[in-house]
Amino acid sequence: MSADKDFTYAQVAEHSTKKDLYLVIHDKVYNTTAFVDEHPGGEEVLLDVGGQDATEAFEDVGHSDEAREILEGLLIGNLKRKEGDPKPKLSTTTSATTSTNNATGLGIGLYAIILIGAGLAFGAYKYLQTQEGKA
């Protein structure tokens, strides 16, 4: 199939089984049928969002660049939204990404503090050893 093909939300919703699985991510339609068994997070993760807009679930996990490249290989078309279709949850995705970035910054800072503390403790230990040797 061509990546230029347009799908409606109803058409995508028809493909929600392990042997026929479409996902919508950022209004692009992906045929993930061949990838279900290879997905590192397990098939259940994909099946839970099969035939639906999986943008939020995809972005919340924080997929690698390699995962995004694999996804591009599964692209089959674009979602053509109609009135009555579920709206994309873009604002939630943005705030989740911000929270993840803030948590990462805190984790790195905490790691640095622990590393500096360990260095100071080791220095104090060596200093005390030299002082005992002089006495």
Tab-separated table of C-alpha atoms in Angstrom:
chain	number	residue	atom	x	y	z
A	1	MET	CA	0.000	0.000	0.000
A	2	SER	CA	1.005	3.567	-0.557
A	3	ALA	CA	1.812	5.903	2.320
A	4	ASP	CA	-0.309	8.511	0.484
A	5	LYS	CA	-3.542	6.602	1.139
A	6	ASP	CA	-6.074	8.213	3.459
A	7	PHE	CA	-7.868	6.168	6.107
A	8	THR	CA	-10.869	7.108	8.196
A	9	TYR	CA	-10.935	6.361	11.896
A	10	ALA	CA	-13.647	3.767	11.226
A	11	GLN	CA	-11.422	1.976	8.685
A	12	VAL	CA	-8.514	1.872	11.134
A	13	ALA	CA	-10.801	0.565	13.895
A	14	GLU	CA	-11.555	-2.519	11.747
A	15	HIS	CA	-7.913	-3.594	12.097
A	16	SER	CA	-7.525	-4.420	15.787
A	17	THR	CA	-6.509	-8.082	15.945
A	18	LYS	CA	-3.096	-9.711	16.221
A	19	LYS	CA	-3.285	-10.899	12.606
A	20	ASP	CA	-4.507	-7.522	11.307
A	21	LEU	CA	-3.332	-4.557	13.407
A	22	TYR	CA	-3.298	-0.870	12.496
A	23	LEU	CA	-2.274	1.974	14.804
A	24	VAL	CA	-2.594	5.737	14.446
A	25	ILE	CA	0.334	7.809	15.721
A	26	HIS	CA	0.392	11.557	15.040
A	27	ASP	CA	-2.394	11.128	12.458
A	28	LYS	CA	-0.346	8.628	10.443
A	29	VAL	CA	-1.586	5.069	9.984
A	30	TYR	CA	0.810	2.169	10.535
A	31	ASN	CA	0.287	-1.524	9.783
A	32	THR	CA	1.980	-3.159	12.775
A	33	THR	CA	0.775	-6.704	12.040
A	34	ALA	CA	4.242	-7.989	11.104
A	35	PHE	CA	5.815	-6.323	14.149
A	36	VAL	CA	3.458	-7.635	16.861
A	37	ASP	CA	5.633	-10.636	17.785
A	38	GLU	CA	8.858	-8.579	17.658
A	39	HIS	CA	7.686	-5.675	19.841
A	40	PRO	CA	10.037	-5.445	22.876
A	41	GLY	CA	7.179	-4.399	25.165
A	42	GLY	CA	5.122	-7.451	24.233
A	43	GLU	CA	2.155	-7.937	21.975
A	44	GLU	CA	-0.364	-6.916	24.658
A	45	VAL	CA	0.841	-3.318	24.515
A	46	LEU	CA	0.089	-3.090	20.804
A	47	LEU	CA	-3.167	-5.008	21.013
A	48	ASP	CA	-4.457	-2.661	23.745
A	49	VAL	CA	-4.269	0.293	21.341
A	50	GLY	CA	-4.942	-1.599	18.115
A	51	GLY	CA	-7.305	0.140	15.724
A	52	GLN	CA	-7.047	3.365	17.737
A	53	ASP	CA	-5.031	6.547	18.099
A	54	ALA	CA	-1.941	5.309	19.951
A	55	THR	CA	-0.073	8.635	19.951
A	56	GLU	CA	-0.270	9.166	23.699
A	57	ALA	CA	0.768	5.597	24.517
A	58	PHE	CA	3.669	5.776	22.041
A	59	GLU	CA	5.014	9.096	23.322
A	60	ASP	CA	4.544	8.284	27.023
A	61	VAL	CA	6.975	5.390	26.709
A	62	GLY	CA	9.685	7.558	25.160
A	63	HIS	CA	10.652	5.351	22.222
A	64	SER	CA	14.204	5.410	20.840
A	65	ASP	CA	15.263	6.770	17.454
A	66	GLU	CA	15.578	3.174	16.274
A	67	ALA	CA	11.957	2.491	17.242
A	68	ARG	CA	10.858	5.562	15.290
A	69	GLU	CA	12.795	4.324	12.234
A	70	ILE	CA	11.065	0.947	12.468
A	71	LEU	CA	7.744	2.754	12.715
A	72	GLU	CA	8.431	4.695	9.514
A	73	GLY	CA	8.873	1.366	7.708
A	74	LEU	CA	5.349	0.372	8.779
A	75	LEU	CA	3.678	3.563	7.482
A	76	ILE	CA	0.756	2.879	5.138
A	77	GLY	CA	-1.143	6.162	5.052
A	78	ASN	CA	-2.635	9.152	6.813
A	79	LEU	CA	-5.642	9.454	9.064
A	80	LYS	CA	-8.422	11.600	7.642
A	81	ARG	CA	-10.375	12.719	10.686
A	82	LYS	CA	-14.089	13.269	10.365
A	83	GLU	CA	-16.536	14.961	12.683
A	84	GLY	CA	-17.315	12.627	15.563
A	85	ASP	CA	-13.906	10.925	15.556
A	86	PRO	CA	-11.963	10.974	18.833
A	87	LYS	CA	-9.752	14.035	19.083
A	88	PRO	CA	-5.975	13.643	19.418
A	89	LYS	CA	-4.641	14.222	22.929
A	90	LEU	CA	-1.783	16.542	22.056
A	91	SER	CA	-1.786	18.668	25.223
A	92	THR	CA	-1.474	15.591	27.451
A	93	THR	CA	1.441	14.304	25.378
A	94	THR	CA	3.269	17.623	25.653
A	95	SER	CA	2.928	17.780	29.436
A	96	ALA	CA	3.989	14.129	29.776
A	97	THR	CA	7.116	14.815	27.726
A	98	THR	CA	7.943	17.836	29.885
A	99	SER	CA	7.512	15.779	33.040
A	100	THR	CA	9.829	13.112	31.675
A	101	ASN	CA	12.508	15.688	30.830
A	102	ASN	CA	12.281	17.235	34.309
A	103	ALA	CA	12.519	13.822	35.949
A	104	THR	CA	15.593	12.994	33.860
A	105	GLY	CA	17.281	16.235	34.919
A	106	LEU	CA	16.572	15.470	38.567
A	107	GLY	CA	17.942	11.935	38.168
A	108	ILE	CA	21.209	13.179	36.653
A	109	GLY	CA	21.577	15.845	39.356
A	110	LEU	CA	20.975	13.302	42.093
A	111	TYR	CA	23.521	10.958	40.528
A	112	ALA	CA	26.093	13.788	40.438
A	113	ILE	CA	25.487	14.631	44.113
A	114	ILE	CA	25.922	10.978	45.124
A	115	LEU	CA	29.106	10.717	43.062
A	116	ILE	CA	30.588	13.878	44.611
A	117	GLY	CA	29.620	12.681	48.103
A	118	ALA	CA	31.327	9.345	47.478
A	119	GLY	CA	34.460	11.165	46.294
A	120	LEU	CA	34.524	13.348	49.413
A	121	ALA	CA	33.997	10.327	51.663
A	122	PHE	CA	36.864	8.489	49.967
A	123	GLY	CA	39.103	11.570	50.315
A	124	ALA	CA	38.270	11.861	54.026
A	125	TYR	CA	38.995	8.141	54.497
A	126	LYS	CA	42.426	8.443	52.845
A	127	TYR	CA	43.211	11.597	54.845
A	128	LEU	CA	42.366	9.863	58.119
A	129	GLN	CA	44.533	6.871	57.146
A	130	THR	CA	47.537	9.124	56.552
A	131	GLN	CA	46.953	10.893	59.879
A	132	GLU	CA	46.903	7.546	61.734
A	133	GLY	CA	50.149	6.535	60.032
A	134	LYS	CA	51.900	9.694	61.362
A	135	ALA	CA	50.781	9.127	64.939
